[in-house]
PDB file of C-alpha atoms in Angstrom:
ATOM      1  CA  MET A   1      44.580 -25.590 -50.974  1.00  0.00           C
ATOM      2  CA  ARG A   2      45.710 -28.244 -48.525  1.00  0.00           C
ATOM      3  CA  ILE A   3      43.229 -31.070 -47.982  1.00  0.00           C
ATOM      4  CA  ARG A   4      43.545 -33.674 -45.264  1.00  0.00           C
ATOM      5  CA  ILE A   5      42.000 -37.005 -44.325  1.00  0.00           C
ATOM      6  CA  VAL A   6      41.670 -37.357 -40.566  1.00  0.00           C
ATOM      7  CA  ASP A   7      40.567 -40.455 -38.654  1.00  0.00           C
ATOM      8  CA  ALA A   8      38.359 -39.241 -35.782  1.00  0.00           C
ATOM      9  CA  PHE A   9      37.382 -40.849 -32.483  1.00  0.00           C
ATOM     10  CA  THR A  10      40.494 -42.997 -32.526  1.00  0.00           C
ATOM     11  CA  ASP A  11      44.143 -42.734 -31.505  1.00  0.00           C
ATOM     12  CA  ARG A  12      45.490 -44.831 -34.389  1.00  0.00           C
ATOM     13  CA  PRO A  13      45.351 -44.645 -38.189  1.00  0.00           C
ATOM     14  CA  PHE A  14      42.824 -46.678 -40.176  1.00  0.00           C
ATOM     15  CA  ALA A  15      40.303 -46.821 -37.329  1.00  0.00           C
ATOM     16  CA  GLY A  16      37.565 -44.481 -36.161  1.00  0.00           C
ATOM     17  CA  ASN A  17      35.749 -42.424 -38.794  1.00  0.00           C
ATOM     18  CA  PRO A  18      37.662 -40.764 -41.645  1.00  0.00           C
ATOM     19  CA  ALA A  19      36.713 -37.222 -42.634  1.00  0.00           C
ATOM     20  CA  GLY A  20      37.988 -34.866 -45.271  1.00  0.00           C
ATOM     21  CA  VAL A  21      39.011 -31.446 -43.921  1.00  0.00           C
ATOM     22  CA  LEU A  22      39.488 -28.372 -46.105  1.00  0.00           C
ATOM     23  CA  LEU A  23      40.407 -25.000 -44.563  1.00  0.00           C
ATOM     24  CA  LEU A  24      39.283 -22.396 -47.071  1.00  0.00           C
ATOM     25  CA  ASP A  25      40.936 -19.109 -47.925  1.00  0.00           C
ATOM     26  CA  GLY A  26      38.796 -15.977 -47.886  1.00  0.00           C
ATOM     27  CA  ASP A  27      35.771 -15.004 -45.860  1.00  0.00           C
ATOM     28  CA  GLY A  28      33.011 -17.124 -47.362  1.00  0.00           C
ATOM     29  CA  PHE A  29      32.076 -20.505 -48.803  1.00  0.00           C
ATOM     30  CA  PRO A  30      32.387 -21.311 -52.512  1.00  0.00           C
ATOM     31  CA  ALA A  31      29.313 -22.450 -54.430  1.00  0.00           C
ATOM     32  CA  ASP A  32      27.442 -25.392 -52.957  1.00  0.00           C
ATOM     33  CA  GLY A  33      27.942 -27.383 -56.146  1.00  0.00           C
ATOM     34  CA  TRP A  34      31.717 -27.227 -55.796  1.00  0.00           C
ATOM     35  CA  LEU A  35      31.551 -28.187 -52.109  1.00  0.00           C
ATOM     36  CA  GLN A  36      29.404 -31.191 -53.016  1.00  0.00           C
ATOM     37  CA  ASP A  37      31.769 -32.173 -55.837  1.00  0.00           C
ATOM     38  CA  VAL A  38      34.748 -32.149 -53.446  1.00  0.00           C
ATOM     39  CA  ALA A  39      32.836 -34.231 -50.904  1.00  0.00           C
ATOM     40  CA  MET A  40      31.883 -36.715 -53.624  1.00  0.00           C
ATOM     41  CA  GLU A  41      35.536 -36.925 -54.717  1.00  0.00           C
ATOM     42  CA  VAL A  42      36.762 -37.464 -51.152  1.00  0.00           C
ATOM     43  CA  ASN A  43      33.995 -40.083 -50.759  1.00  0.00           C
ATOM     44  CA  HIS A  44      34.092 -40.387 -46.974  1.00  0.00           C
ATOM     45  CA  ALA A  45      31.101 -40.157 -44.674  1.00  0.00           C
ATOM     46  CA  GLU A  46      31.668 -36.394 -44.355  1.00  0.00           C
ATOM     47  CA  THR A  47      33.963 -33.712 -45.668  1.00  0.00           C
ATOM     48  CA  ALA A  48      34.245 -30.570 -43.557  1.00  0.00           C
ATOM     49  CA  PHE A  49      34.748 -27.094 -45.029  1.00  0.00           C
ATOM     50  CA  ALA A  50      35.737 -24.202 -42.775  1.00  0.00           C
ATOM     51  CA  HIS A  51      36.705 -20.569 -43.203  1.00  0.00           C
ATOM     52  CA  ARG A  52      37.896 -18.036 -40.672  1.00  0.00           C
ATOM     53  CA  LEU A  53      35.441 -15.439 -39.313  1.00  0.00           C
ATOM     54  CA  PRO A  54      36.240 -11.834 -38.290  1.00  0.00           C
ATOM     55  CA  ALA A  55      37.547 -11.374 -34.760  1.00  0.00           C
ATOM     56  CA  GLY A  56      35.169 -10.244 -32.043  1.00  0.00           C
ATOM     57  CA  GLY A  57      32.135 -12.295 -33.067  1.00  0.00           C
ATOM     58  CA  ASP A  58      30.356 -15.243 -31.495  1.00  0.00           C
ATOM     59  CA  ALA A  59      32.433 -17.756 -33.445  1.00  0.00           C
ATOM     60  CA  ASP A  60      35.970 -18.133 -34.803  1.00  0.00           C
ATOM     61  CA  TRP A  61      35.316 -20.299 -37.877  1.00  0.00           C
ATOM     62  CA  ALA A  62      32.312 -21.078 -40.071  1.00  0.00           C
ATOM     63  CA  LEU A  63      31.878 -24.813 -40.643  1.00  0.00           C
ATOM     64  CA  ARG A  64      29.782 -26.945 -43.004  1.00  0.00           C
ATOM     65  CA  TRP A  65      29.656 -30.706 -43.586  1.00  0.00           C
ATOM     66  CA  PHE A  66      28.836 -32.685 -46.730  1.00  0.00           C
ATOM     67  CA  THR A  67      28.412 -36.405 -47.337  1.00  0.00           C
ATOM     68  CA  PRO A  68      29.081 -37.647 -50.885  1.00  0.00           C
ATOM     69  CA  VAL A  69      25.433 -36.904 -51.732  1.00  0.00           C
ATOM     70  CA  THR A  70      24.152 -34.070 -49.490  1.00  0.00           C
ATOM     71  CA  GLU A  71      24.847 -31.430 -46.843  1.00  0.00           C
ATOM     72  CA  VAL A  72      24.044 -32.416 -43.247  1.00  0.00           C
ATOM     73  CA  ALA A  73      22.875 -30.340 -40.286  1.00  0.00           C
ATOM     74  CA  MET A  74      25.336 -31.714 -37.725  1.00  0.00           C
ATOM     75  CA  CYS A  75      28.423 -33.926 -37.742  1.00  0.00           C
ATOM     76  CA  GLY A  76      30.543 -34.783 -34.731  1.00  0.00           C
ATOM     77  CA  HIS A  77      33.462 -36.685 -36.217  1.00  0.00           C
ATOM     78  CA  ALA A  78      34.169 -34.114 -38.961  1.00  0.00           C
ATOM     79  CA  THR A  79      34.010 -31.323 -36.345  1.00  0.00           C
ATOM     80  CA  LEU A  80      36.535 -33.211 -34.229  1.00  0.00           C
ATOM     81  CA  ALA A  81      38.689 -33.715 -37.320  1.00  0.00           C
ATOM     82  CA  THR A  82      38.554 -29.995 -38.182  1.00  0.00           C
ATOM     83  CA  ALA A  83      39.505 -28.967 -34.643  1.00  0.00           C
ATOM     84  CA  HIS A  84      42.369 -31.470 -34.757  1.00  0.00           C
ATOM     85  CA  VAL A  85      43.694 -29.914 -37.978  1.00  0.00           C
ATOM     86  CA  LEU A  86      43.398 -26.377 -36.599  1.00  0.00           C
ATOM     87  CA  HIS A  87      45.339 -27.268 -33.455  1.00  0.00           C
ATOM     88  CA  THR A  88      48.000 -29.580 -34.922  1.00  0.00           C
ATOM     89  CA  THR A  89      48.865 -27.091 -37.671  1.00  0.00           C
ATOM     90  CA  GLY A  90      49.000 -24.137 -35.267  1.00  0.00           C
ATOM     91  CA  THR A  91      46.202 -22.373 -37.158  1.00  0.00           C
ATOM     92  CA  HIS A  92      44.170 -21.902 -33.979  1.00  0.00           C
ATOM     93  CA  GLU A  93      45.111 -22.160 -30.308  1.00  0.00           C
ATOM     94  CA  GLY A  94      42.792 -23.028 -27.424  1.00  0.00           C
ATOM     95  CA  PRO A  95      39.037 -23.613 -27.694  1.00  0.00           C
ATOM     96  CA  VAL A  96      37.607 -22.987 -31.154  1.00  0.00           C
ATOM     97  CA  ARG A  97      34.026 -21.852 -31.765  1.00  0.00           C
ATOM     98  CA  PHE A  98      32.380 -23.055 -34.967  1.00  0.00           C
ATOM     99  CA  ALA A  99      29.350 -21.325 -36.497  1.00  0.00           C
ATOM    100  CA  THR A 100      27.188 -24.101 -37.989  1.00  0.00           C
ATOM    101  CA  ARG A 101      23.636 -24.942 -39.010  1.00  0.00           C
ATOM    102  CA  SER A 102      23.265 -26.408 -35.494  1.00  0.00           C
ATOM    103  CA  GLY A 103      24.374 -23.218 -33.737  1.00  0.00           C
ATOM    104  CA  VAL A 104      27.771 -22.421 -32.247  1.00  0.00           C
ATOM    105  CA  LEU A 105      29.709 -25.608 -31.434  1.00  0.00           C
ATOM    106  CA  VAL A 106      32.846 -25.411 -29.284  1.00  0.00           C
ATOM    107  CA  ALA A 107      35.840 -27.772 -29.505  1.00  0.00           C
ATOM    108  CA  THR A 108      38.278 -27.662 -26.575  1.00  0.00           C
ATOM    109  CA  PRO A 109      41.684 -29.379 -26.734  1.00  0.00           C
ATOM    110  CA  ALA A 110      43.284 -31.029 -23.707  1.00  0.00           C
ATOM    111  CA  ALA A 111      46.973 -31.285 -22.932  1.00  0.00           C
ATOM    112  CA  ASP A 112      46.945 -35.011 -23.714  1.00  0.00           C
ATOM    113  CA  GLY A 113      45.668 -34.443 -27.251  1.00  0.00           C
ATOM    114  CA  ALA A 114      42.011 -35.313 -26.680  1.00  0.00           C
ATOM    115  CA  ILE A 115      39.367 -32.862 -27.920  1.00  0.00           C
ATOM    116  CA  THR A 116      35.982 -32.273 -26.294  1.00  0.00           C
ATOM    117  CA  LEU A 117      33.045 -31.102 -28.403  1.00  0.00           C
ATOM    118  CA  ASP A 118      30.140 -29.195 -26.849  1.00  0.00           C
ATOM    119  CA  PHE A 119      26.999 -30.147 -28.807  1.00  0.00           C
ATOM    120  CA  PRO A 120      23.253 -29.718 -28.241  1.00  0.00           C
ATOM    121  CA  THR A 121      21.644 -32.711 -26.548  1.00  0.00           C
ATOM    122  CA  ALA A 122      19.161 -34.468 -28.809  1.00  0.00           C
ATOM    123  CA  PRO A 123      15.558 -34.286 -27.541  1.00  0.00           C
ATOM    124  CA  LEU A 124      14.437 -37.913 -27.237  1.00  0.00           C
ATOM    125  CA  THR A 125      10.751 -38.661 -27.751  1.00  0.00           C
ATOM    126  CA  PRO A 126       9.514 -42.225 -27.137  1.00  0.00           C
ATOM    127  CA  VAL A 127       7.627 -43.598 -30.147  1.00  0.00           C
ATOM    128  CA  ALA A 128       6.003 -46.875 -31.049  1.00  0.00           C
ATOM    129  CA  VAL A 129       8.313 -49.164 -32.971  1.00  0.00           C
ATOM    130  CA  PRO A 130       7.230 -48.585 -36.593  1.00  0.00           C
ATOM    131  CA  ASP A 131       5.832 -51.518 -38.510  1.00  0.00           C
ATOM    132  CA  GLY A 132       8.535 -53.143 -40.590  1.00  0.00           C
ATOM    133  CA  VAL A 133      11.551 -51.852 -38.643  1.00  0.00           C
ATOM    134  CA  ALA A 134      12.259 -55.238 -37.057  1.00  0.00           C
ATOM    135  CA  GLU A 135      12.224 -56.935 -40.446  1.00  0.00           C
ATOM    136  CA  ALA A 136      14.425 -54.262 -42.080  1.00  0.00           C
ATOM    137  CA  LEU A 137      16.875 -54.253 -39.172  1.00  0.00           C
ATOM    138  CA  GLY A 138      16.876 -57.994 -38.626  1.00  0.00           C
ATOM    139  CA  ALA A 139      16.138 -57.717 -34.883  1.00  0.00           C
ATOM    140  CA  GLU A 140      13.190 -56.797 -32.673  1.00  0.00           C
ATOM    141  CA  PRO A 141      13.655 -53.444 -30.863  1.00  0.00           C
ATOM    142  CA  VAL A 142      12.654 -53.237 -27.203  1.00  0.00           C
ATOM    143  CA  ALA A 143      12.144 -49.449 -27.427  1.00  0.00           C
ATOM    144  CA  ALA A 144      12.273 -46.675 -30.027  1.00  0.00           C
ATOM    145  CA  PHE A 145      12.843 -42.909 -29.869  1.00  0.00           C
ATOM    146  CA  ASP A 146      12.701 -39.966 -32.241  1.00  0.00           C
ATOM    147  CA  THR A 147      15.936 -37.943 -31.917  1.00  0.00           C
ATOM    148  CA  GLY A 148      14.736 -34.536 -33.177  1.00  0.00           C
ATOM    149  CA  ALA A 149      15.615 -32.403 -36.173  1.00  0.00           C
ATOM    150  CA  ASN A 150      19.374 -31.952 -35.657  1.00  0.00           C
ATOM    151  CA  VAL A 151      20.122 -35.676 -35.524  1.00  0.00           C
ATOM    152  CA  GLY A 152      17.209 -36.907 -37.619  1.00  0.00           C
ATOM    153  CA  ASP A 153      17.428 -40.598 -36.695  1.00  0.00           C
ATOM    154  CA  LEU A 154      15.270 -43.289 -35.182  1.00  0.00           C
ATOM    155  CA  LEU A 155      17.055 -44.616 -32.076  1.00  0.00           C
ATOM    156  CA  VAL A 156      16.214 -48.233 -31.280  1.00  0.00           C
ATOM    157  CA  GLU A 157      17.343 -50.150 -28.215  1.00  0.00           C
ATOM    158  CA  LEU A 158      17.967 -53.845 -28.774  1.00  0.00           C
ATOM    159  CA  ALA A 159      18.031 -56.724 -26.326  1.00  0.00           C
ATOM    160  CA  ASP A 160      21.770 -57.128 -25.886  1.00  0.00           C
ATOM    161  CA  GLU A 161      25.263 -56.528 -27.250  1.00  0.00           C
ATOM    162  CA  LYS A 162      25.296 -59.714 -29.322  1.00  0.00           C
ATOM    163  CA  THR A 163      22.181 -58.590 -31.188  1.00  0.00           C
ATOM    164  CA  VAL A 164      23.713 -55.215 -32.099  1.00  0.00           C
ATOM    165  CA  ARG A 165      26.969 -56.768 -33.282  1.00  0.00           C
ATOM    166  CA  GLY A 166      25.134 -59.351 -35.371  1.00  0.00           C
ATOM    167  CA  LEU A 167      22.919 -56.960 -37.352  1.00  0.00           C
ATOM    168  CA  ALA A 168      22.875 -57.342 -41.132  1.00  0.00           C
ATOM    169  CA  PRO A 169      20.098 -54.901 -42.105  1.00  0.00           C
ATOM    170  CA  ASP A 170      18.318 -54.257 -45.359  1.00  0.00           C
ATOM    171  CA  HIS A 171      19.681 -50.743 -45.892  1.00  0.00           C
ATOM    172  CA  LYS A 172      17.211 -49.828 -48.611  1.00  0.00           C
ATOM    173  CA  ALA A 173      14.284 -50.802 -46.382  1.00  0.00           C
ATOM    174  CA  LEU A 174      15.666 -48.796 -43.430  1.00  0.00           C
ATOM    175  CA  ALA A 175      15.442 -45.584 -45.453  1.00  0.00           C
ATOM    176  CA  ALA A 176      11.690 -45.355 -44.875  1.00  0.00           C
ATOM    177  CA  TYR A 177      11.835 -44.790 -41.114  1.00  0.00           C
ATOM    178  CA  SER A 178      13.651 -41.490 -40.481  1.00  0.00           C
ATOM    179  CA  ALA A 179      15.250 -38.466 -42.116  1.00  0.00           C
ATOM    180  CA  ARG A 180      18.799 -39.818 -41.887  1.00  0.00           C
ATOM    181  CA  GLY A 181      18.711 -43.408 -40.617  1.00  0.00           C
ATOM    182  CA  ILE A 182      18.729 -45.773 -37.657  1.00  0.00           C
ATOM    183  CA  ILE A 183      20.836 -45.846 -34.482  1.00  0.00           C
ATOM    184  CA  ALA A 184      20.822 -49.349 -32.985  1.00  0.00           C
ATOM    185  CA  THR A 185      22.118 -49.642 -29.428  1.00  0.00           C
ATOM    186  CA  ALA A 186      22.357 -51.915 -26.383  1.00  0.00           C
ATOM    187  CA  ARG A 187      23.958 -51.960 -22.970  1.00  0.00           C
ATOM    188  CA  ALA A 188      27.488 -53.373 -22.830  1.00  0.00           C
ATOM    189  CA  ASP A 189      27.688 -56.956 -21.646  1.00  0.00           C
ATOM    190  CA  ASP A 190      30.812 -56.211 -19.607  1.00  0.00           C
ATOM    191  CA  PRO A 191      31.654 -52.550 -18.778  1.00  0.00           C
ATOM    192  CA  ALA A 192      35.078 -53.718 -17.600  1.00  0.00           C
ATOM    193  CA  ARG A 193      36.003 -53.933 -21.289  1.00  0.00           C
ATOM    194  CA  GLY A 194      36.078 -50.129 -21.418  1.00  0.00           C
ATOM    195  CA  TYR A 195      32.632 -49.069 -22.640  1.00  0.00           C
ATOM    196  CA  ASP A 196      29.178 -48.759 -21.072  1.00  0.00           C
ATOM    197  CA  TYR A 197      27.045 -49.117 -24.201  1.00  0.00           C
ATOM    198  CA  LEU A 198      27.549 -49.815 -27.859  1.00  0.00           C
ATOM    199  CA  SER A 199      25.881 -48.759 -31.068  1.00  0.00           C
ATOM    200  CA  ARG A 200      25.822 -49.132 -34.821  1.00  0.00           C
ATOM    201  CA  CYS A 201      24.509 -46.448 -37.181  1.00  0.00           C
ATOM    202  CA  PHE A 202      22.902 -46.970 -40.584  1.00  0.00           C
ATOM    203  CA  PHE A 203      22.243 -43.839 -42.696  1.00  0.00           C
ATOM    204  CA  PRO A 204      20.923 -44.834 -46.135  1.00  0.00           C
ATOM    205  CA  ASN A 205      19.189 -41.486 -46.691  1.00  0.00           C
ATOM    206  CA  VAL A 206      22.510 -39.618 -46.811  1.00  0.00           C
ATOM    207  CA  GLY A 207      24.360 -42.238 -48.822  1.00  0.00           C
ATOM    208  CA  ILE A 208      26.063 -44.054 -45.902  1.00  0.00           C
ATOM    209  CA  ASP A 209      25.052 -47.672 -45.358  1.00  0.00           C
ATOM    210  CA  GLU A 210      26.975 -47.893 -42.064  1.00  0.00           C
ATOM    211  CA  ASP A 211      28.824 -44.980 -40.487  1.00  0.00           C
ATOM    212  CA  PRO A 212      32.065 -45.983 -38.719  1.00  0.00           C
ATOM    213  CA  VAL A 213      31.751 -43.621 -35.693  1.00  0.00           C
ATOM    214  CA  THR A 214      29.005 -41.019 -35.373  1.00  0.00           C
ATOM    215  CA  GLY A 215      29.485 -38.105 -32.970  1.00  0.00           C
ATOM    216  CA  SER A 216      26.026 -36.640 -33.588  1.00  0.00           C
ATOM    217  CA  ALA A 217      24.355 -39.967 -32.736  1.00  0.00           C
ATOM    218  CA  HIS A 218      26.000 -39.829 -29.325  1.00  0.00           C
ATOM    219  CA  THR A 219      24.073 -36.650 -28.502  1.00  0.00           C
ATOM    220  CA  ALA A 220      21.069 -38.993 -28.443  1.00  0.00           C
ATOM    221  CA  LEU A 221      22.849 -42.023 -26.996  1.00  0.00           C
ATOM    222  CA  ALA A 222      24.198 -39.983 -24.066  1.00  0.00           C
ATOM    223  CA  PRO A 223      20.810 -38.944 -22.609  1.00  0.00           C
ATOM    224  CA  HIS A 224      19.350 -42.391 -23.314  1.00  0.00           C
ATOM    225  CA  TRP A 225      22.055 -44.335 -21.502  1.00  0.00           C
ATOM    226  CA  SER A 226      22.696 -41.778 -18.765  1.00  0.00           C
ATOM    227  CA  ALA A 227      19.021 -42.126 -17.816  1.00  0.00           C
ATOM    228  CA  ARG A 228      19.268 -45.929 -17.954  1.00  0.00           C
ATOM    229  CA  LEU A 229      22.554 -46.239 -16.067  1.00  0.00           C
ATOM    230  CA  GLY A 230      22.200 -43.312 -13.661  1.00  0.00           C
ATOM    231  CA  ARG A 231      25.504 -41.600 -14.522  1.00  0.00           C
ATOM    232  CA  PRO A 232      26.183 -38.471 -16.598  1.00  0.00           C
ATOM    233  CA  ASP A 233      29.630 -39.557 -17.831  1.00  0.00           C
ATOM    234  CA  LEU A 234      29.861 -42.703 -19.937  1.00  0.00           C
ATOM    235  CA  THR A 235      31.848 -44.263 -22.763  1.00  0.00           C
ATOM    236  CA  GLY A 236      30.218 -45.517 -25.943  1.00  0.00           C
ATOM    237  CA  LEU A 237      31.700 -47.977 -28.416  1.00  0.00           C
ATOM    238  CA  GLN A 238      30.547 -47.765 -32.017  1.00  0.00           C
ATOM    239  CA  ALA A 239      30.861 -51.374 -33.133  1.00  0.00           C
ATOM    240  CA  SER A 240      31.437 -50.809 -36.848  1.00  0.00           C
ATOM    241  CA  PRO A 241      34.235 -52.727 -38.580  1.00  0.00           C
ATOM    242  CA  ARG A 242      36.601 -49.748 -37.949  1.00  0.00           C
ATOM    243  CA  THR A 243      35.289 -49.172 -34.380  1.00  0.00           C
ATOM    244  CA  GLY A 244      35.748 -46.083 -32.248  1.00  0.00           C
ATOM    245  CA  LEU A 245      35.207 -44.798 -28.718  1.00  0.00           C
ATOM    246  CA  VAL A 246      33.279 -41.671 -27.716  1.00  0.00           C
ATOM    247  CA  ARG A 247      33.309 -40.428 -24.128  1.00  0.00           C
ATOM    248  CA  THR A 248      29.978 -38.738 -23.436  1.00  0.00           C
ATOM    249  CA  GLY A 249      29.115 -36.239 -20.712  1.00  0.00           C
ATOM    250  CA  LEU A 250      25.479 -35.270 -20.320  1.00  0.00           C
ATOM    251  CA  ARG A 251      25.149 -31.640 -19.173  1.00  0.00           C
ATOM    252  CA  GLY A 252      21.433 -30.959 -19.490  1.00  0.00           C
ATOM    253  CA  GLU A 253      20.745 -29.335 -22.839  1.00  0.00           C
ATOM    254  CA  ARG A 254      24.369 -29.852 -23.895  1.00  0.00           C
ATOM    255  CA  THR A 255      26.326 -33.062 -24.428  1.00  0.00           C
ATOM    256  CA  LEU A 256      30.115 -33.282 -24.304  1.00  0.00           C
ATOM    257  CA  LEU A 257      31.757 -35.656 -26.784  1.00  0.00           C
ATOM    258  CA  THR A 258      35.426 -36.419 -26.190  1.00  0.00           C
ATOM    259  CA  GLY A 259      37.780 -38.280 -28.486  1.00  0.00           C
ATOM    260  CA  ARG A 260      41.057 -38.235 -30.341  1.00  0.00           C
ATOM    261  CA  ALA A 261      42.001 -37.899 -33.985  1.00  0.00           C
ATOM    262  CA  VAL A 262      44.898 -38.780 -36.288  1.00  0.00           C
ATOM    263  CA  THR A 263      45.829 -37.118 -39.594  1.00  0.00           C
ATOM    264  CA  VAL A 264      46.424 -39.915 -42.107  1.00  0.00           C
ATOM    265  CA  ILE A 265      46.723 -38.108 -45.476  1.00  0.00           C
ATOM    266  CA  GLU A 266      47.660 -34.560 -46.421  1.00  0.00           C
ATOM    267  CA  GLY A 267      47.730 -33.344 -49.995  1.00  0.00           C
ATOM    268  CA  GLU A 268      47.094 -30.570 -52.485  1.00  0.00           C
ATOM    269  CA  LEU A 269      43.636 -29.883 -53.967  1.00  0.00           C
ATOM    270  CA  TYR A 270      44.157 -28.542 -57.490  1.00  0.00           C
ATOM    271  CA  ALA A 271      40.524 -28.293 -58.642  1.00  0.00           C
ATOM    272  CA  GLY A 272      39.615 -25.023 -56.913  1.00  0.00           C
ATOM    273  CA  PRO A 273      36.193 -23.373 -57.111  1.00  0.00           C
ATOM    274  CA  ASP A 274      37.341 -21.266 -60.082  1.00  0.00           C
ATOM    275  CA  ALA A 275      38.838 -24.150 -62.026  1.00  0.00           C
TER     276      ALA A 275
END
């Protein structure tokens, strides 16, 4: 089987968020243990596994995502990476519908190479800032929100861009406050630099201290910042060391995530599920 490493939410190699992508033969998924072993071997934030579905259904491909330690309910960058592989290899033309644990997710390519994902908008619920979060994060949040089951994070707004960029959290301590981790965000100091808000994402509960660029987090960031800034269409910068840009479009119960991707590595996977 061919396996690829794709950098997502970037237009250049060695930036954005790398994901493993494996298009499977047959009409089902191999055993979960093998999928987890492959994801552990790839050792990126997520590895995506997809197989083709019969024609005429609600979706074209079935899709699952694994971190090196567990399966996750939703992943934006690995979905973008999978759509990129399908389109650049000629395996699928036009919009592709993925059947996932988060429902049917659609990825639509544009003529310029960008891909737009149609994801469910995260339901934000204001919550009191939990005791200890400021100490674990290293900064005092000005507001906090639960992001619902699909995302599974605590979203915290911080005072300014400098505070977000300067975070050096205690990752072990952060694990106590949500199912997956913490999204830290602030308004951009200068939107003329090409982004309206920025974020950093820390996911200790799924084995990722800091995620480079997180599509799923932007389904929560989009409604938060669209409400704050009064516009449905925005651009978010994830200020990890690799960095990446996500264009967000709030459409009620759906959020559009637009970005680019670059295939960096392509190789042969010899250790198949029957090995």
